[in-house]
Tab-separated table of C-alpha atoms in Angstrom:
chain	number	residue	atom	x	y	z
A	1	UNK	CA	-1.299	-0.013	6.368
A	2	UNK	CA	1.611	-0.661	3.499
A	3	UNK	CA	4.679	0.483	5.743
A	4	UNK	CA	6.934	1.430	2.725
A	5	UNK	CA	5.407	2.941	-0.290
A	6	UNK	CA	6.489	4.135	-3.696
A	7	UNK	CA	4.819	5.850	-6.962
A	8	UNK	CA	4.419	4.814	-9.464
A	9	UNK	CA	5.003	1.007	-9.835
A	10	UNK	CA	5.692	1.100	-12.836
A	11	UNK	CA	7.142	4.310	-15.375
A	12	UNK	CA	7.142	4.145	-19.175
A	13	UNK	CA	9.138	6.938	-20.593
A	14	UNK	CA	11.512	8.170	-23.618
A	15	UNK	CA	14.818	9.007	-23.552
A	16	UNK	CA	15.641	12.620	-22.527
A	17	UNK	CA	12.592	13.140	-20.120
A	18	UNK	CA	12.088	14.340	-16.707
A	19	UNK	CA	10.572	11.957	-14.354
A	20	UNK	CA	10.069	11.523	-10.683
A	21	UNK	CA	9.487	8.278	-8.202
A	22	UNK	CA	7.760	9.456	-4.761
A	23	UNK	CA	8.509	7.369	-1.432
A	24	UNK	CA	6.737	7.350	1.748
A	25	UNK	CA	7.333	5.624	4.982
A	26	UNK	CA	4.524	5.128	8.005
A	27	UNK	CA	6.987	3.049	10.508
A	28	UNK	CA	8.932	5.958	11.879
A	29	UNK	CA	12.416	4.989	10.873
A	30	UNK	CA	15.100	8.150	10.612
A	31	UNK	CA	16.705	6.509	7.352
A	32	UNK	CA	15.992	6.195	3.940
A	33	UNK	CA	17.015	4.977	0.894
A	34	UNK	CA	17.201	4.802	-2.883
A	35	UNK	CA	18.331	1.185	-4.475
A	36	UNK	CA	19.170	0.146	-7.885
A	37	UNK	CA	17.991	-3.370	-9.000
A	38	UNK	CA	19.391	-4.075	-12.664
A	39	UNK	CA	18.449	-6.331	-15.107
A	40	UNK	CA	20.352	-9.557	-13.086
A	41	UNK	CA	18.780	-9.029	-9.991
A	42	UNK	CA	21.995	-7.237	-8.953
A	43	UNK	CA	21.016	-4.381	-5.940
A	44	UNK	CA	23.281	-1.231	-5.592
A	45	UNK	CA	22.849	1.574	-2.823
A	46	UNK	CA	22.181	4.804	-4.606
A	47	UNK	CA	21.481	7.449	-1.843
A	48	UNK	CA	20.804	7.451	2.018
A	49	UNK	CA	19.376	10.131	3.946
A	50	UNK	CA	18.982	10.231	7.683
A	51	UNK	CA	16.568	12.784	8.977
A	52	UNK	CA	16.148	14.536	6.065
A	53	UNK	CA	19.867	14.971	5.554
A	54	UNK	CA	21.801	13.364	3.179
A	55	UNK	CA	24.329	10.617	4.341
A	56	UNK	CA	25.255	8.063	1.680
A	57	UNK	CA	25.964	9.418	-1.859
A	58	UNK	CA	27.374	6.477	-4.417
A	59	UNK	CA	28.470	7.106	-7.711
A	60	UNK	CA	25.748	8.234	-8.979
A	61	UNK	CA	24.975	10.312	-12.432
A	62	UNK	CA	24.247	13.632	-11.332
A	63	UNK	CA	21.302	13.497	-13.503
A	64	UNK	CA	19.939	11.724	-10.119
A	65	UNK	CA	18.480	14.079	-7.226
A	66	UNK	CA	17.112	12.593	-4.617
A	67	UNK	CA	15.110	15.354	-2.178
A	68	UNK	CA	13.871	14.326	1.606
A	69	UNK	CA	11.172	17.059	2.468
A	70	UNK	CA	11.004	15.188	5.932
A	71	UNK	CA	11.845	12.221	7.117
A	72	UNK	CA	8.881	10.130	6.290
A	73	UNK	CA	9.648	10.912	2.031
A	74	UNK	CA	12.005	10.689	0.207
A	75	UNK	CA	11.971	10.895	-3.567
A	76	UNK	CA	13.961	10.920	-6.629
A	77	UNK	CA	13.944	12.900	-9.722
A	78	UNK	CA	15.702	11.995	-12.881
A	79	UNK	CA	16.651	14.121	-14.989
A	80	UNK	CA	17.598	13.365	-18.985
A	81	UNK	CA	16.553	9.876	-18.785
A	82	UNK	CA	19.039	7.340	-20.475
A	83	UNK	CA	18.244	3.671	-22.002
A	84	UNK	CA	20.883	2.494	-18.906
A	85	UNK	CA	18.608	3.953	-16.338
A	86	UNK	CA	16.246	1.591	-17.536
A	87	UNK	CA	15.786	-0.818	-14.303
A	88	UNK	CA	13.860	-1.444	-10.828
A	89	UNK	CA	14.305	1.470	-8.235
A	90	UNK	CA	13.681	0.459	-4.993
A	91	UNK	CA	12.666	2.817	-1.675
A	92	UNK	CA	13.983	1.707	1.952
A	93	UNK	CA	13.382	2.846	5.451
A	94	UNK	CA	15.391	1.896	8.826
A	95	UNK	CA	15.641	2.453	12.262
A	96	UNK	CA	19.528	3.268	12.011
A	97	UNK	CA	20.464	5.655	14.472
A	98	UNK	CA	24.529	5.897	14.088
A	99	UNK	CA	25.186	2.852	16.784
A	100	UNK	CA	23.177	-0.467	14.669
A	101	UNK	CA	22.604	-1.461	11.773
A	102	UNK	CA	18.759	-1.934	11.427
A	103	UNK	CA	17.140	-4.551	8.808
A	104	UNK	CA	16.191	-2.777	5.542
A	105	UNK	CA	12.004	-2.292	5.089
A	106	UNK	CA	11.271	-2.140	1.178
A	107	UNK	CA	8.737	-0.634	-1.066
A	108	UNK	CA	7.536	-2.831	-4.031
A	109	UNK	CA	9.737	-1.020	-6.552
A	110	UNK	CA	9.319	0.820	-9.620
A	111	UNK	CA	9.999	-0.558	-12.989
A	112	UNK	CA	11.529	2.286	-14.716
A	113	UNK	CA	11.378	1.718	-18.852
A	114	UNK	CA	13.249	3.747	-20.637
A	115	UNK	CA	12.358	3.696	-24.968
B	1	UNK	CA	36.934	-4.940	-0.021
B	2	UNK	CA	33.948	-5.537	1.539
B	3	UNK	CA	31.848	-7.981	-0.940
B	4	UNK	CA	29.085	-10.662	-0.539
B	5	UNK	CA	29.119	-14.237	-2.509
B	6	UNK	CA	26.460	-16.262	-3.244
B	7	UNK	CA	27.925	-18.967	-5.066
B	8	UNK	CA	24.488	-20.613	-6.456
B	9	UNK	CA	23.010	-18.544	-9.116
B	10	UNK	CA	19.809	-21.200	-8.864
B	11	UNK	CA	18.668	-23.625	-7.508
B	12	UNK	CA	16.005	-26.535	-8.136
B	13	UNK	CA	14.390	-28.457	-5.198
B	14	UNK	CA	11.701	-30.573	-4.751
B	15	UNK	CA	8.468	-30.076	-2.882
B	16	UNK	CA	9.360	-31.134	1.002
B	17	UNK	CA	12.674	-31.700	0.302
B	18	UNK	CA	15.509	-29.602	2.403
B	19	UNK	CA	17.108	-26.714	0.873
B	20	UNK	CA	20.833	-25.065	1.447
B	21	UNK	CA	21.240	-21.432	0.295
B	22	UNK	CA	25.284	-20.660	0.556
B	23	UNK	CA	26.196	-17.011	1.343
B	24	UNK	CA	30.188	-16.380	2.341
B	25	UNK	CA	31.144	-12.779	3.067
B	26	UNK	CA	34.364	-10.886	3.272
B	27	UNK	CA	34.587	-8.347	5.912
B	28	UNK	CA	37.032	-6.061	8.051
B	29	UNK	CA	34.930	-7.093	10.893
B	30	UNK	CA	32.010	-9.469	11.932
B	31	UNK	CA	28.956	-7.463	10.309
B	32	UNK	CA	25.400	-7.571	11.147
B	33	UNK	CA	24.180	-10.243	8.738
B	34	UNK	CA	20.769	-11.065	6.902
B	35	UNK	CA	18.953	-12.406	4.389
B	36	UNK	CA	15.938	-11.318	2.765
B	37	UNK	CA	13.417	-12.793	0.214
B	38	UNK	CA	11.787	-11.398	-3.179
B	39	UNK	CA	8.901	-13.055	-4.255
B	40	UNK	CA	8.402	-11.803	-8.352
B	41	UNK	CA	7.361	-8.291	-8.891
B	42	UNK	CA	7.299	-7.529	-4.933
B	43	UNK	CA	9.829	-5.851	-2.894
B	44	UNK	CA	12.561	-7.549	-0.145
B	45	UNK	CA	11.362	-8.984	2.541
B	46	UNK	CA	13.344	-10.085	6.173
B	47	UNK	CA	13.798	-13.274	6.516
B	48	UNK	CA	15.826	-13.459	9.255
B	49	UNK	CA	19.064	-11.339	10.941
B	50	UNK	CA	22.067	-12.029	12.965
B	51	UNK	CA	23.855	-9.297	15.426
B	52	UNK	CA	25.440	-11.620	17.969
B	53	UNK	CA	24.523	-14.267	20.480
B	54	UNK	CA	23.628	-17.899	19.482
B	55	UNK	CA	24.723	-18.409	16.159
B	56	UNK	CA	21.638	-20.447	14.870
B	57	UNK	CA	19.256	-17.908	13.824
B	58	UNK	CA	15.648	-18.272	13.382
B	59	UNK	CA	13.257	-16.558	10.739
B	60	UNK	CA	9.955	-16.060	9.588
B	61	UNK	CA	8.440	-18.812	7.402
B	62	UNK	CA	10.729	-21.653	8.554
B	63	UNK	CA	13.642	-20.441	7.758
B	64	UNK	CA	17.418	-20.832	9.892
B	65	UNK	CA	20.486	-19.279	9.177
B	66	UNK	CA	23.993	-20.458	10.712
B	67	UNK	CA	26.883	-17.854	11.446
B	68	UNK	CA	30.118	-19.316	10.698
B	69	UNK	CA	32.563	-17.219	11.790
B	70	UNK	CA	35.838	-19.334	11.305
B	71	UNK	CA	34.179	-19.697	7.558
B	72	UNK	CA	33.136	-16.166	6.970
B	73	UNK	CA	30.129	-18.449	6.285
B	74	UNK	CA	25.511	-17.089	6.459
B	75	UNK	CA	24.162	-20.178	5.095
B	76	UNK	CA	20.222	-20.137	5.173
B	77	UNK	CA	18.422	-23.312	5.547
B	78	UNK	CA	15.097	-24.949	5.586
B	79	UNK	CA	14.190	-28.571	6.266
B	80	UNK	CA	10.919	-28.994	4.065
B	81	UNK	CA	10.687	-26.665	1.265
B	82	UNK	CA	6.821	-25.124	0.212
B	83	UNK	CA	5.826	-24.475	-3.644
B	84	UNK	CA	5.441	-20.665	-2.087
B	85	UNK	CA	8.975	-20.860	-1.366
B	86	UNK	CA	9.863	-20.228	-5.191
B	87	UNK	CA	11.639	-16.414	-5.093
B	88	UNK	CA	14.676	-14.850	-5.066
B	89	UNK	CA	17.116	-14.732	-2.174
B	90	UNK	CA	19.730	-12.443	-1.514
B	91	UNK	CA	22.182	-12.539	1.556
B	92	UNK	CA	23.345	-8.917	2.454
B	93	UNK	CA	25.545	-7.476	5.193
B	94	UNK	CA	25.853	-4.326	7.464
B	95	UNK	CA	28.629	-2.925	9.270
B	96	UNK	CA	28.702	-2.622	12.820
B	97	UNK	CA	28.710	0.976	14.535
B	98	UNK	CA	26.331	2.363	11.898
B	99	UNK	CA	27.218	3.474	8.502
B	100	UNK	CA	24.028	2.778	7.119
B	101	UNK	CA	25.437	0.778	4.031
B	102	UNK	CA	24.194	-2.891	3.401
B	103	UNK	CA	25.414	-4.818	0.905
B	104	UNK	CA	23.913	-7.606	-0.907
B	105	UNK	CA	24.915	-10.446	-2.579
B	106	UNK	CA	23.366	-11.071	-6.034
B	107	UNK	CA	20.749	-13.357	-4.803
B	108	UNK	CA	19.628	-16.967	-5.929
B	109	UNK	CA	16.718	-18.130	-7.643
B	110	UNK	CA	14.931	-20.883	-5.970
B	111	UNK	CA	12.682	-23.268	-7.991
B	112	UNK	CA	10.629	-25.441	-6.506
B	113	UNK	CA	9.217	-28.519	-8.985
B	114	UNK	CA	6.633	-31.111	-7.205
């Protein structure tokens, strides 16, 4: 019954790959979301989508594509990995609907390694 | 701009002893206003929220929060802290009227010792 889940936890890979994390969400919310945790702990919105389209876009490489088939997934692909994308990416889901600000449901995170 | 401070990077308490965590804000406007827990290798978890209403909020495991408006002040409190309590906290804010954007503060590391 995991509300908020996210593949795989953890992703060893080289420098200049391709890789992917997958998200899925069971609770129904419209909006989802790609975090950033770096080495301190410190958590930075990446991307937001709301019903599949997207609605918060940070400064963010363009090597980063996130893609929302529907609203219940959301993943991101990485393209040309980097030693500085090295870090935990975290998946998010709320009930926003334009009007509130709904409390943030997390995934467990994937440790992304970059060597 | 619109930042969150949490002043303590960590903190040590003792077993059943109370505990303080300081979170101070700076905002165009009263945001919504939470605080959420990381236990090691897990994700964040809701501790508690405040929208409006009575400014002493109550959470899940024992855990308060008082809105201080006058002191752009989220402080997050419990009276007898739990070994289980050891994690990371991070105070984070929302604006009101959607815009989907929470920011957090960059957290503090409890330790409990018994």
């Amino acid at each position: 019954d995991t509300a908020v889940s996210q593949t795989p936890k953890y992703l060893v890979t080289q420098m200049g790959n391709d890789k992917s994390i997958k998200c899925e969400q069971n609770l129904g919310h419209d909006t989802m979301y790609w975090y950033k945790q770096d080495s301190k702990k410190f958590l930075k919105i990446m991307f937001s989508y709301n019903n599949k389209e997207l609605i918060i876009n940070e400064t963010v490489p363009n090597r980063f594509s996130p893609k929302s088939p529907d609203k219940a997934h959301l993943n991101l692909h990485i393209n040309s990995l980097e030693l500085g994308d090295s870090a935990v990416y975290f998946c998010a889901s709320s009930q926003g609907v334009g009007s509130d600000s709904s409390p943030l449901h997390f995934g467990n995170g994937t440790r992304l390694t970059v060597t | 701009a619109q930042s969150v401070t949490q002043p303590d990077i960590h903190i040590t308490v003792s077993e059943g002893a109370s505990l303080e965590l300081r979170c101070n804000y700076s905002y165009g406007a009263t945001p919504y206003l939470f605080w959420y827990v990381q236990s090691p290798g897990q994700g964040l978890q809701l501790l508690l929220k405040y929208f409006s209403g009575d400014t002493l909020v109550q959470g899940i495991k024992g855990f308060e929060a008082e809105f201080k408006r006058s002191q752009s002040s989220f402080n997050l409190r419990k009276p007898s802290v739990h070994w289980s309590d050891a994690a990371e906290y991070f105070c984070a804010v929302s604006p009101r009227g959607g815009g989907f954007k929470t920011i957090f503060g960059a957290g503090t590391r409890l330790f409990v010792k018994a």
